[in-house]
């Protein structure tokens, strides 16, 4: 049984081909590679793949990509196209839905919210053991809720998204705007408006998520959190100013312990109906 799992975000495409106990991992830039083009290439090198699971940093529904603010899209009907070309079943879900699935399994929780800060700002919620999806699998798209107007343009086309303030791509855009040197380490920006506004926006995002989702566990993850571990302490200290107090009672705030939660969640997509 050979399987291909992919996590595709705004900067990287990470994959695993699993063949029994053998695992082949690959990481490449997602800005230069289309998803279908990559699958074509892997199948050429690894025939007899019988399932493909994908964690996708964009809006997806029933095997179709609807939009992706940070990724070049080379086909929208990805599941249909792979099935037509190769007869291989393909499961694809939003990367945060995949991540929260993996986090729920790790923390053994039926009530958990994931807040991930990487290239984008994403969230997903599992309530009573099921992912909260909304009518088109877009519930909790927290990065693109209106926050504050800015001189920048978000990947979704608007200028007031939370993601412009609290994400890796947001930091990069502000640094370009102020003609400052590139960095994702907020401590190097301490005292600057960028770090202050990032912290404020992250607290706002966590407060909204906890107040609306009312989870038992809020788990933080993503590259920007990994690179700036002080953010977890900041949230522990100040979240009560941003969330409805009863929603915080008995709620635990955890840091993701998984190497790549979206990819781990993509492995749970086969035969999954949650
Ligand atoms: Zn946006």
PDB file of C-alpha atoms and ligand atoms in Angstrom:
ATOM      1  CA  UNK A   1       0.000   0.000   0.000  1.00  0.00           C
ATOM      2  CA  UNK A   2       1.745   3.104  -1.246  1.00  0.00           C
ATOM      3  CA  UNK A   3       0.426   6.511  -0.266  1.00  0.00           C
ATOM      4  CA  UNK A   4       1.319  10.115  -0.998  1.00  0.00           C
ATOM      5  CA  UNK A   5       0.694  12.842   1.557  1.00  0.00           C
ATOM      6  CA  UNK A   6       1.203  16.536   0.801  1.00  0.00           C
ATOM      7  CA  UNK A   7       1.117  19.708   2.870  1.00  0.00           C
ATOM      8  CA  UNK A   8       1.113  22.768   0.631  1.00  0.00           C
ATOM      9  CA  UNK A   9       1.352  26.280   2.068  1.00  0.00           C
ATOM     10  CA  UNK A  10       2.378  29.719   0.897  1.00  0.00           C
ATOM     11  CA  UNK A  11       6.110  29.003   0.938  1.00  0.00           C
ATOM     12  CA  UNK A  12       6.656  25.239   1.049  1.00  0.00           C
ATOM     13  CA  UNK A  13       5.306  22.023  -0.327  1.00  0.00           C
ATOM     14  CA  UNK A  14       6.174  19.136   1.985  1.00  0.00           C
ATOM     15  CA  UNK A  15       5.427  15.573   1.040  1.00  0.00           C
ATOM     16  CA  UNK A  16       5.780  11.996   2.208  1.00  0.00           C
ATOM     17  CA  UNK A  17       5.554   8.888   0.100  1.00  0.00           C
ATOM     18  CA  UNK A  18       4.795   5.955   2.395  1.00  0.00           C
ATOM     19  CA  UNK A  19       5.426   2.444   1.193  1.00  0.00           C
ATOM     20  CA  UNK A  20       5.030   0.097   4.133  1.00  0.00           C
ATOM     21  CA  UNK A  21       7.793   1.103   6.564  1.00  0.00           C
ATOM     22  CA  UNK A  22       9.673   3.135   3.970  1.00  0.00           C
ATOM     23  CA  UNK A  23       9.101   6.888   4.059  1.00  0.00           C
ATOM     24  CA  UNK A  24      10.458   9.274   1.443  1.00  0.00           C
ATOM     25  CA  UNK A  25      10.198  12.919   2.415  1.00  0.00           C
ATOM     26  CA  UNK A  26      10.579  15.931   0.177  1.00  0.00           C
ATOM     27  CA  UNK A  27      10.362  19.694   0.692  1.00  0.00           C
ATOM     28  CA  UNK A  28      10.310  22.244  -2.085  1.00  0.00           C
ATOM     29  CA  UNK A  29       9.210  25.770  -2.765  1.00  0.00           C
ATOM     30  CA  UNK A  30       5.474  26.001  -3.390  1.00  0.00           C
ATOM     31  CA  UNK A  31       5.840  29.244  -5.291  1.00  0.00           C
ATOM     32  CA  UNK A  32       7.546  27.447  -8.171  1.00  0.00           C
ATOM     33  CA  UNK A  33       5.544  24.209  -8.278  1.00  0.00           C
ATOM     34  CA  UNK A  34       1.887  23.660  -9.075  1.00  0.00           C
ATOM     35  CA  UNK A  35       0.113  20.964  -7.058  1.00  0.00           C
ATOM     36  CA  UNK A  36      -1.058  18.888 -10.037  1.00  0.00           C
ATOM     37  CA  UNK A  37       2.342  19.244 -11.701  1.00  0.00           C
ATOM     38  CA  UNK A  38       3.962  17.923  -8.510  1.00  0.00           C
ATOM     39  CA  UNK A  39       1.563  14.963  -8.260  1.00  0.00           C
ATOM     40  CA  UNK A  40       2.274  14.086 -11.916  1.00  0.00           C
ATOM     41  CA  UNK A  41       5.976  14.040 -11.139  1.00  0.00           C
ATOM     42  CA  UNK A  42       5.686  11.888  -7.977  1.00  0.00           C
ATOM     43  CA  UNK A  43       3.433   9.346  -9.713  1.00  0.00           C
ATOM     44  CA  UNK A  44       5.954   9.047 -12.531  1.00  0.00           C
ATOM     45  CA  UNK A  45       8.670   8.162  -9.978  1.00  0.00           C
ATOM     46  CA  UNK A  46       6.434   6.123  -7.668  1.00  0.00           C
ATOM     47  CA  UNK A  47       3.876   4.090  -9.582  1.00  0.00           C
ATOM     48  CA  UNK A  48       1.179   2.143  -7.723  1.00  0.00           C
ATOM     49  CA  UNK A  49       0.223   4.905  -5.285  1.00  0.00           C
ATOM     50  CA  UNK A  50      -3.261   4.049  -4.058  1.00  0.00           C
ATOM     51  CA  UNK A  51      -4.215   7.131  -2.039  1.00  0.00           C
ATOM     52  CA  UNK A  52      -3.286  10.807  -2.000  1.00  0.00           C
ATOM     53  CA  UNK A  53      -4.064  13.001   1.025  1.00  0.00           C
ATOM     54  CA  UNK A  54      -3.529  16.764   0.843  1.00  0.00           C
ATOM     55  CA  UNK A  55      -3.529  19.541   3.436  1.00  0.00           C
ATOM     56  CA  UNK A  56      -4.128  22.729   1.467  1.00  0.00           C
ATOM     57  CA  UNK A  57      -3.592  26.330   2.576  1.00  0.00           C
ATOM     58  CA  UNK A  58      -6.707  27.645   0.900  1.00  0.00           C
ATOM     59  CA  UNK A  59     -10.437  27.166   0.603  1.00  0.00           C
ATOM     60  CA  UNK A  60     -11.433  23.693  -0.595  1.00  0.00           C
ATOM     61  CA  UNK A  61     -14.735  21.865  -0.834  1.00  0.00           C
ATOM     62  CA  UNK A  62     -15.530  18.298  -1.936  1.00  0.00           C
ATOM     63  CA  UNK A  63     -12.196  17.740  -3.661  1.00  0.00           C
ATOM     64  CA  UNK A  64     -12.200  21.116  -5.389  1.00  0.00           C
ATOM     65  CA  UNK A  65     -10.008  24.129  -4.724  1.00  0.00           C
ATOM     66  CA  UNK A  66     -12.179  27.239  -4.427  1.00  0.00           C
ATOM     67  CA  UNK A  67      -9.470  29.838  -3.754  1.00  0.00           C
ATOM     68  CA  UNK A  68      -6.012  30.202  -2.237  1.00  0.00           C
ATOM     69  CA  UNK A  69      -4.758  33.669  -1.280  1.00  0.00           C
ATOM     70  CA  UNK A  70      -1.117  32.529  -1.036  1.00  0.00           C
ATOM     71  CA  UNK A  71      -0.744  29.665  -3.566  1.00  0.00           C
ATOM     72  CA  UNK A  72      -0.524  29.485  -7.352  1.00  0.00           C
ATOM     73  CA  UNK A  73      -3.375  27.207  -8.500  1.00  0.00           C
ATOM     74  CA  UNK A  74      -2.731  24.981 -11.539  1.00  0.00           C
ATOM     75  CA  UNK A  75      -6.038  23.140 -11.382  1.00  0.00           C
ATOM     76  CA  UNK A  76      -9.186  23.712  -9.341  1.00  0.00           C
ATOM     77  CA  UNK A  77     -10.775  20.274  -9.761  1.00  0.00           C
ATOM     78  CA  UNK A  78      -7.812  18.464  -8.252  1.00  0.00           C
ATOM     79  CA  UNK A  79      -9.574  15.289  -7.017  1.00  0.00           C
ATOM     80  CA  UNK A  80     -11.493  14.887 -10.277  1.00  0.00           C
ATOM     81  CA  UNK A  81      -8.374  15.454 -12.391  1.00  0.00           C
ATOM     82  CA  UNK A  82      -6.200  12.971 -10.470  1.00  0.00           C
ATOM     83  CA  UNK A  83      -8.973  10.369 -10.541  1.00  0.00           C
ATOM     84  CA  UNK A  84      -9.403  10.915 -14.307  1.00  0.00           C
ATOM     85  CA  UNK A  85      -5.681  10.701 -15.081  1.00  0.00           C
ATOM     86  CA  UNK A  86      -4.619   7.939 -12.717  1.00  0.00           C
ATOM     87  CA  UNK A  87      -7.716   6.423 -11.095  1.00  0.00           C
ATOM     88  CA  UNK A  88      -6.276   7.268  -7.665  1.00  0.00           C
ATOM     89  CA  UNK A  89      -8.635   8.486  -4.905  1.00  0.00           C
ATOM     90  CA  UNK A  90      -7.602  11.844  -3.467  1.00  0.00           C
ATOM     91  CA  UNK A  91      -8.678  13.474  -0.209  1.00  0.00           C
ATOM     92  CA  UNK A  92      -8.033  17.190   0.232  1.00  0.00           C
ATOM     93  CA  UNK A  93      -8.976  19.494   3.085  1.00  0.00           C
ATOM     94  CA  UNK A  94      -8.012  22.922   4.285  1.00  0.00           C
ATOM     95  CA  UNK A  95      -4.630  22.771   6.062  1.00  0.00           C
ATOM     96  CA  UNK A  96      -6.072  24.049   9.330  1.00  0.00           C
ATOM     97  CA  UNK A  97      -8.848  21.467   9.241  1.00  0.00           C
ATOM     98  CA  UNK A  98      -6.118  18.857   8.764  1.00  0.00           C
ATOM     99  CA  UNK A  99      -4.038  20.374  11.566  1.00  0.00           C
ATOM    100  CA  UNK A 100      -6.892  20.481  14.058  1.00  0.00           C
ATOM    101  CA  UNK A 101      -7.704  16.853  13.232  1.00  0.00           C
ATOM    102  CA  UNK A 102      -4.114  15.866  14.073  1.00  0.00           C
ATOM    103  CA  UNK A 103      -4.110  18.058  17.189  1.00  0.00           C
ATOM    104  CA  UNK A 104      -7.393  16.532  18.410  1.00  0.00           C
ATOM    105  CA  UNK A 105      -5.846  13.068  18.018  1.00  0.00           C
ATOM    106  CA  UNK A 106      -2.668  14.158  19.819  1.00  0.00           C
ATOM    107  CA  UNK A 107      -4.394  15.904  22.758  1.00  0.00           C
ATOM    108  CA  UNK A 108      -7.215  13.308  22.775  1.00  0.00           C
ATOM    109  CA  UNK A 109      -9.783  16.104  22.760  1.00  0.00           C
ATOM    110  CA  UNK A 110     -13.301  16.398  21.354  1.00  0.00           C
ATOM    111  CA  UNK A 111     -13.305  20.187  21.830  1.00  0.00           C
ATOM    112  CA  UNK A 112     -10.275  21.948  20.437  1.00  0.00           C
ATOM    113  CA  UNK A 113      -9.394  25.041  18.425  1.00  0.00           C
ATOM    114  CA  UNK A 114      -6.165  25.432  16.456  1.00  0.00           C
ATOM    115  CA  UNK A 115      -4.687  28.849  15.760  1.00  0.00           C
ATOM    116  CA  UNK A 116      -1.740  28.675  13.376  1.00  0.00           C
ATOM    117  CA  UNK A 117       0.517  31.514  12.383  1.00  0.00           C
ATOM    118  CA  UNK A 118       2.684  30.812   9.353  1.00  0.00           C
ATOM    119  CA  UNK A 119       2.630  32.519   5.970  1.00  0.00           C
ATOM    120  CA  UNK A 120      -1.058  33.054   6.691  1.00  0.00           C
ATOM    121  CA  UNK A 121      -3.167  33.201   9.840  1.00  0.00           C
ATOM    122  CA  UNK A 122      -5.509  30.235  10.106  1.00  0.00           C
ATOM    123  CA  UNK A 123      -7.894  28.639  12.534  1.00  0.00           C
ATOM    124  CA  UNK A 124     -10.085  25.563  12.763  1.00  0.00           C
ATOM    125  CA  UNK A 125     -12.364  24.150  15.426  1.00  0.00           C
ATOM    126  CA  UNK A 126     -13.465  20.665  16.432  1.00  0.00           C
ATOM    127  CA  UNK A 127     -16.627  20.675  18.501  1.00  0.00           C
ATOM    128  CA  UNK A 128     -18.108  17.495  19.988  1.00  0.00           C
ATOM    129  CA  UNK A 129     -15.608  15.492  17.943  1.00  0.00           C
ATOM    130  CA  UNK A 130     -16.494  17.018  14.569  1.00  0.00           C
ATOM    131  CA  UNK A 131     -14.859  19.750  12.515  1.00  0.00           C
ATOM    132  CA  UNK A 132     -17.024  22.870  12.339  1.00  0.00           C
ATOM    133  CA  UNK A 133     -17.181  23.376   8.546  1.00  0.00           C
ATOM    134  CA  UNK A 134     -19.914  25.818   7.616  1.00  0.00           C
ATOM    135  CA  UNK A 135     -21.929  25.414   4.412  1.00  0.00           C
ATOM    136  CA  UNK A 136     -18.867  25.534   2.101  1.00  0.00           C
ATOM    137  CA  UNK A 137     -16.111  24.304   4.412  1.00  0.00           C
ATOM    138  CA  UNK A 138     -14.999  27.866   5.174  1.00  0.00           C
ATOM    139  CA  UNK A 139     -15.900  28.295   8.833  1.00  0.00           C
ATOM    140  CA  UNK A 140     -13.309  30.057  11.018  1.00  0.00           C
ATOM    141  CA  UNK A 141     -11.351  31.687   8.170  1.00  0.00           C
ATOM    142  CA  UNK A 142     -10.006  33.974  10.823  1.00  0.00           C
ATOM    143  CA  UNK A 143      -7.182  35.482   8.738  1.00  0.00           C
ATOM    144  CA  UNK A 144      -9.630  37.284   6.491  1.00  0.00           C
ATOM    145  CA  UNK A 145     -12.032  38.797   8.953  1.00  0.00           C
ATOM    146  CA  UNK A 146     -12.003  42.613   8.817  1.00  0.00           C
ATOM    147  CA  UNK A 147      -9.697  44.115  11.435  1.00  0.00           C
ATOM    148  CA  UNK A 148      -8.129  47.472  10.557  1.00  0.00           C
ATOM    149  CA  UNK A 149      -7.489  49.295   7.298  1.00  0.00           C
ATOM    150  CA  UNK A 150      -3.893  49.301   6.098  1.00  0.00           C
ATOM    151  CA  UNK A 151      -1.846  50.519   3.130  1.00  0.00           C
ATOM    152  CA  UNK A 152      -1.171  46.842   2.238  1.00  0.00           C
ATOM    153  CA  UNK A 153      -3.064  44.363   0.065  1.00  0.00           C
ATOM    154  CA  UNK A 154      -3.971  40.920   1.392  1.00  0.00           C
ATOM    155  CA  UNK A 155      -3.783  37.777  -0.793  1.00  0.00           C
ATOM    156  CA  UNK A 156      -7.610  37.863  -0.838  1.00  0.00           C
ATOM    157  CA  UNK A 157      -7.580  41.331  -2.392  1.00  0.00           C
ATOM    158  CA  UNK A 158      -8.695  43.426   0.577  1.00  0.00           C
ATOM    159  CA  UNK A 159      -6.679  45.769   2.770  1.00  0.00           C
ATOM    160  CA  UNK A 160      -8.146  45.314   6.219  1.00  0.00           C
ATOM    161  CA  UNK A 161      -7.654  41.607   7.025  1.00  0.00           C
ATOM    162  CA  UNK A 162      -6.362  40.348  10.348  1.00  0.00           C
ATOM    163  CA  UNK A 163      -3.783  38.325   8.387  1.00  0.00           C
ATOM    164  CA  UNK A 164      -2.082  41.561   7.272  1.00  0.00           C
ATOM    165  CA  UNK A 165      -1.178  42.210  10.916  1.00  0.00           C
ATOM    166  CA  UNK A 166      -0.687  38.749  12.454  1.00  0.00           C
ATOM    167  CA  UNK A 167       1.067  36.472   9.951  1.00  0.00           C
ATOM    168  CA  UNK A 168       4.442  35.834   8.353  1.00  0.00           C
ATOM    169  CA  UNK A 169       3.305  37.347   5.046  1.00  0.00           C
ATOM    170  CA  UNK A 170       1.902  40.328   6.945  1.00  0.00           C
ATOM    171  CA  UNK A 171       5.244  40.966   8.687  1.00  0.00           C
ATOM    172  CA  UNK A 172       7.032  40.696   5.314  1.00  0.00           C
ATOM    173  CA  UNK A 173       4.629  43.192   3.719  1.00  0.00           C
ATOM    174  CA  UNK A 174       5.085  45.736   6.545  1.00  0.00           C
ATOM    175  CA  UNK A 175       8.874  45.357   6.342  1.00  0.00           C
ATOM    176  CA  UNK A 176       8.770  46.049   2.613  1.00  0.00           C
ATOM    177  CA  UNK A 177       6.409  48.961   3.223  1.00  0.00           C
ATOM    178  CA  UNK A 178       8.825  50.561   5.729  1.00  0.00           C
ATOM    179  CA  UNK A 179      11.859  49.548   3.617  1.00  0.00           C
ATOM    180  CA  UNK A 180      13.230  47.454   6.463  1.00  0.00           C
ATOM    181  CA  UNK A 181      15.318  44.294   6.306  1.00  0.00           C
ATOM    182  CA  UNK A 182      13.533  40.960   6.093  1.00  0.00           C
ATOM    183  CA  UNK A 183      13.096  38.996   9.338  1.00  0.00           C
ATOM    184  CA  UNK A 184      10.441  36.795  10.903  1.00  0.00           C
ATOM    185  CA  UNK A 185      11.915  37.136  14.399  1.00  0.00           C
ATOM    186  CA  UNK A 186       9.705  39.577  16.249  1.00  0.00           C
ATOM    187  CA  UNK A 187      12.242  40.177  19.035  1.00  0.00           C
ATOM    188  CA  UNK A 188      14.430  41.838  16.402  1.00  0.00           C
ATOM    189  CA  UNK A 189      11.538  44.240  15.840  1.00  0.00           C
ATOM    190  CA  UNK A 190      10.680  44.871  19.492  1.00  0.00           C
ATOM    191  CA  UNK A 191       9.640  48.440  20.059  1.00  0.00           C
ATOM    192  CA  UNK A 192       8.691  48.848  16.415  1.00  0.00           C
ATOM    193  CA  UNK A 193       5.115  49.282  15.389  1.00  0.00           C
ATOM    194  CA  UNK A 194       5.248  46.007  13.424  1.00  0.00           C
ATOM    195  CA  UNK A 195       5.895  43.820  16.505  1.00  0.00           C
ATOM    196  CA  UNK A 196       3.377  45.752  18.623  1.00  0.00           C
ATOM    197  CA  UNK A 197       0.658  45.518  15.983  1.00  0.00           C
ATOM    198  CA  UNK A 198       1.412  41.831  15.420  1.00  0.00           C
ATOM    199  CA  UNK A 199       0.976  41.065  19.122  1.00  0.00           C
ATOM    200  CA  UNK A 200      -2.231  43.074  19.349  1.00  0.00           C
ATOM    201  CA  UNK A 201      -3.684  41.370  16.248  1.00  0.00           C
ATOM    202  CA  UNK A 202      -2.710  37.891  17.466  1.00  0.00           C
ATOM    203  CA  UNK A 203      -4.382  38.534  20.821  1.00  0.00           C
ATOM    204  CA  UNK A 204      -7.438  39.784  18.950  1.00  0.00           C
ATOM    205  CA  UNK A 205      -7.487  36.621  16.776  1.00  0.00           C
ATOM    206  CA  UNK A 206      -7.129  34.302  19.773  1.00  0.00           C
ATOM    207  CA  UNK A 207      -9.776  36.242  21.714  1.00  0.00           C
ATOM    208  CA  UNK A 208     -12.262  36.027  18.839  1.00  0.00           C
ATOM    209  CA  UNK A 209     -11.538  32.323  18.290  1.00  0.00           C
ATOM    210  CA  UNK A 210     -11.936  31.407  21.943  1.00  0.00           C
ATOM    211  CA  UNK A 211     -15.054  33.536  22.387  1.00  0.00           C
ATOM    212  CA  UNK A 212     -16.773  32.157  19.265  1.00  0.00           C
ATOM    213  CA  UNK A 213     -15.473  28.585  19.364  1.00  0.00           C
ATOM    214  CA  UNK A 214     -15.480  28.031  23.154  1.00  0.00           C
ATOM    215  CA  UNK A 215     -12.973  25.150  23.012  1.00  0.00           C
ATOM    216  CA  UNK A 216     -11.571  23.092  25.874  1.00  0.00           C
ATOM    217  CA  UNK A 217      -8.077  23.497  24.368  1.00  0.00           C
ATOM    218  CA  UNK A 218      -6.602  26.283  22.252  1.00  0.00           C
ATOM    219  CA  UNK A 219      -3.488  25.005  20.495  1.00  0.00           C
ATOM    220  CA  UNK A 220      -0.996  27.369  18.897  1.00  0.00           C
ATOM    221  CA  UNK A 221       1.178  26.308  15.999  1.00  0.00           C
ATOM    222  CA  UNK A 222       2.857  27.315  12.754  1.00  0.00           C
ATOM    223  CA  UNK A 223       6.278  28.627  11.782  1.00  0.00           C
ATOM    224  CA  UNK A 224       5.909  32.120  13.245  1.00  0.00           C
ATOM    225  CA  UNK A 225       4.903  30.697  16.651  1.00  0.00           C
ATOM    226  CA  UNK A 226       7.865  28.273  16.525  1.00  0.00           C
ATOM    227  CA  UNK A 227      10.238  31.133  15.745  1.00  0.00           C
ATOM    228  CA  UNK A 228       8.743  33.393  18.433  1.00  0.00           C
ATOM    229  CA  UNK A 229       7.939  31.175  21.441  1.00  0.00           C
ATOM    230  CA  UNK A 230       7.374  34.213  23.688  1.00  0.00           C
ATOM    231  CA  UNK A 231       4.009  34.680  21.938  1.00  0.00           C
ATOM    232  CA  UNK A 232       2.526  31.782  23.923  1.00  0.00           C
ATOM    233  CA  UNK A 233       3.502  33.519  27.178  1.00  0.00           C
ATOM    234  CA  UNK A 234       2.020  36.761  25.873  1.00  0.00           C
ATOM    235  CA  UNK A 235      -1.274  35.018  25.153  1.00  0.00           C
ATOM    236  CA  UNK A 236      -1.314  33.316  28.549  1.00  0.00           C
ATOM    237  CA  UNK A 237      -0.818  36.680  30.238  1.00  0.00           C
ATOM    238  CA  UNK A 238      -3.135  38.867  28.203  1.00  0.00           C
ATOM    239  CA  UNK A 239      -5.814  36.749  26.554  1.00  0.00           C
ATOM    240  CA  UNK A 240      -8.314  37.590  29.308  1.00  0.00           C
ATOM    241  CA  UNK A 241      -8.427  41.164  27.976  1.00  0.00           C
ATOM    242  CA  UNK A 242      -9.513  39.875  24.554  1.00  0.00           C
ATOM    243  CA  UNK A 243     -11.824  36.917  25.205  1.00  0.00           C
ATOM    244  CA  UNK A 244     -15.111  36.654  27.049  1.00  0.00           C
ATOM    245  CA  UNK A 245     -14.116  35.627  30.550  1.00  0.00           C
ATOM    246  CA  UNK A 246     -16.372  32.528  30.945  1.00  0.00           C
ATOM    247  CA  UNK A 247     -14.948  31.148  27.659  1.00  0.00           C
ATOM    248  CA  UNK A 248     -11.488  31.123  29.283  1.00  0.00           C
ATOM    249  CA  UNK A 249     -12.512  29.282  32.420  1.00  0.00           C
ATOM    250  CA  UNK A 250     -10.903  25.835  32.441  1.00  0.00           C
ATOM    251  CA  UNK A 251      -9.606  26.398  28.921  1.00  0.00           C
ATOM    252  CA  UNK A 252      -6.053  25.170  28.327  1.00  0.00           C
ATOM    253  CA  UNK A 253      -3.633  26.926  26.044  1.00  0.00           C
ATOM    254  CA  UNK A 254      -1.092  24.553  24.513  1.00  0.00           C
ATOM    255  CA  UNK A 255       1.716  24.783  21.990  1.00  0.00           C
ATOM    256  CA  UNK A 256       1.611  22.275  19.169  1.00  0.00           C
ATOM    257  CA  UNK A 257       3.920  19.335  19.851  1.00  0.00           C
ATOM    258  CA  UNK A 258       3.615  18.010  16.303  1.00  0.00           C
ATOM    259  CA  UNK A 259       6.357  18.400  13.702  1.00  0.00           C
ATOM    260  CA  UNK A 260       3.908  19.103  10.904  1.00  0.00           C
ATOM    261  CA  UNK A 261       0.286  18.934  12.048  1.00  0.00           C
ATOM    262  CA  UNK A 262      -1.277  19.659   8.618  1.00  0.00           C
ATOM    263  CA  UNK A 263       0.684  16.768   7.062  1.00  0.00           C
ATOM    264  CA  UNK A 264      -0.207  14.477   9.986  1.00  0.00           C
ATOM    265  CA  UNK A 265      -3.857  15.465   9.479  1.00  0.00           C
ATOM    266  CA  UNK A 266      -3.637  14.712   5.745  1.00  0.00           C
ATOM    267  CA  UNK A 267      -2.813  11.113   6.739  1.00  0.00           C
ATOM    268  CA  UNK A 268      -6.158  10.960   8.537  1.00  0.00           C
ATOM    269  CA  UNK A 269      -8.154  11.951   5.425  1.00  0.00           C
ATOM    270  CA  UNK A 270      -8.466   8.434   4.035  1.00  0.00           C
ATOM    271  CA  UNK A 271     -11.838   6.956   4.994  1.00  0.00           C
ATOM    272  CA  UNK A 272     -12.599  10.049   7.002  1.00  0.00           C
ATOM    273  CA  UNK A 273     -16.003  11.615   7.126  1.00  0.00           C
ATOM    274  CA  UNK A 274     -15.484  14.008  10.079  1.00  0.00           C
TER     275      UNK A 274
HETATM  276 ZN1  LIG B   1      -7.524  38.727   3.368  1.00  0.00          ZN
END
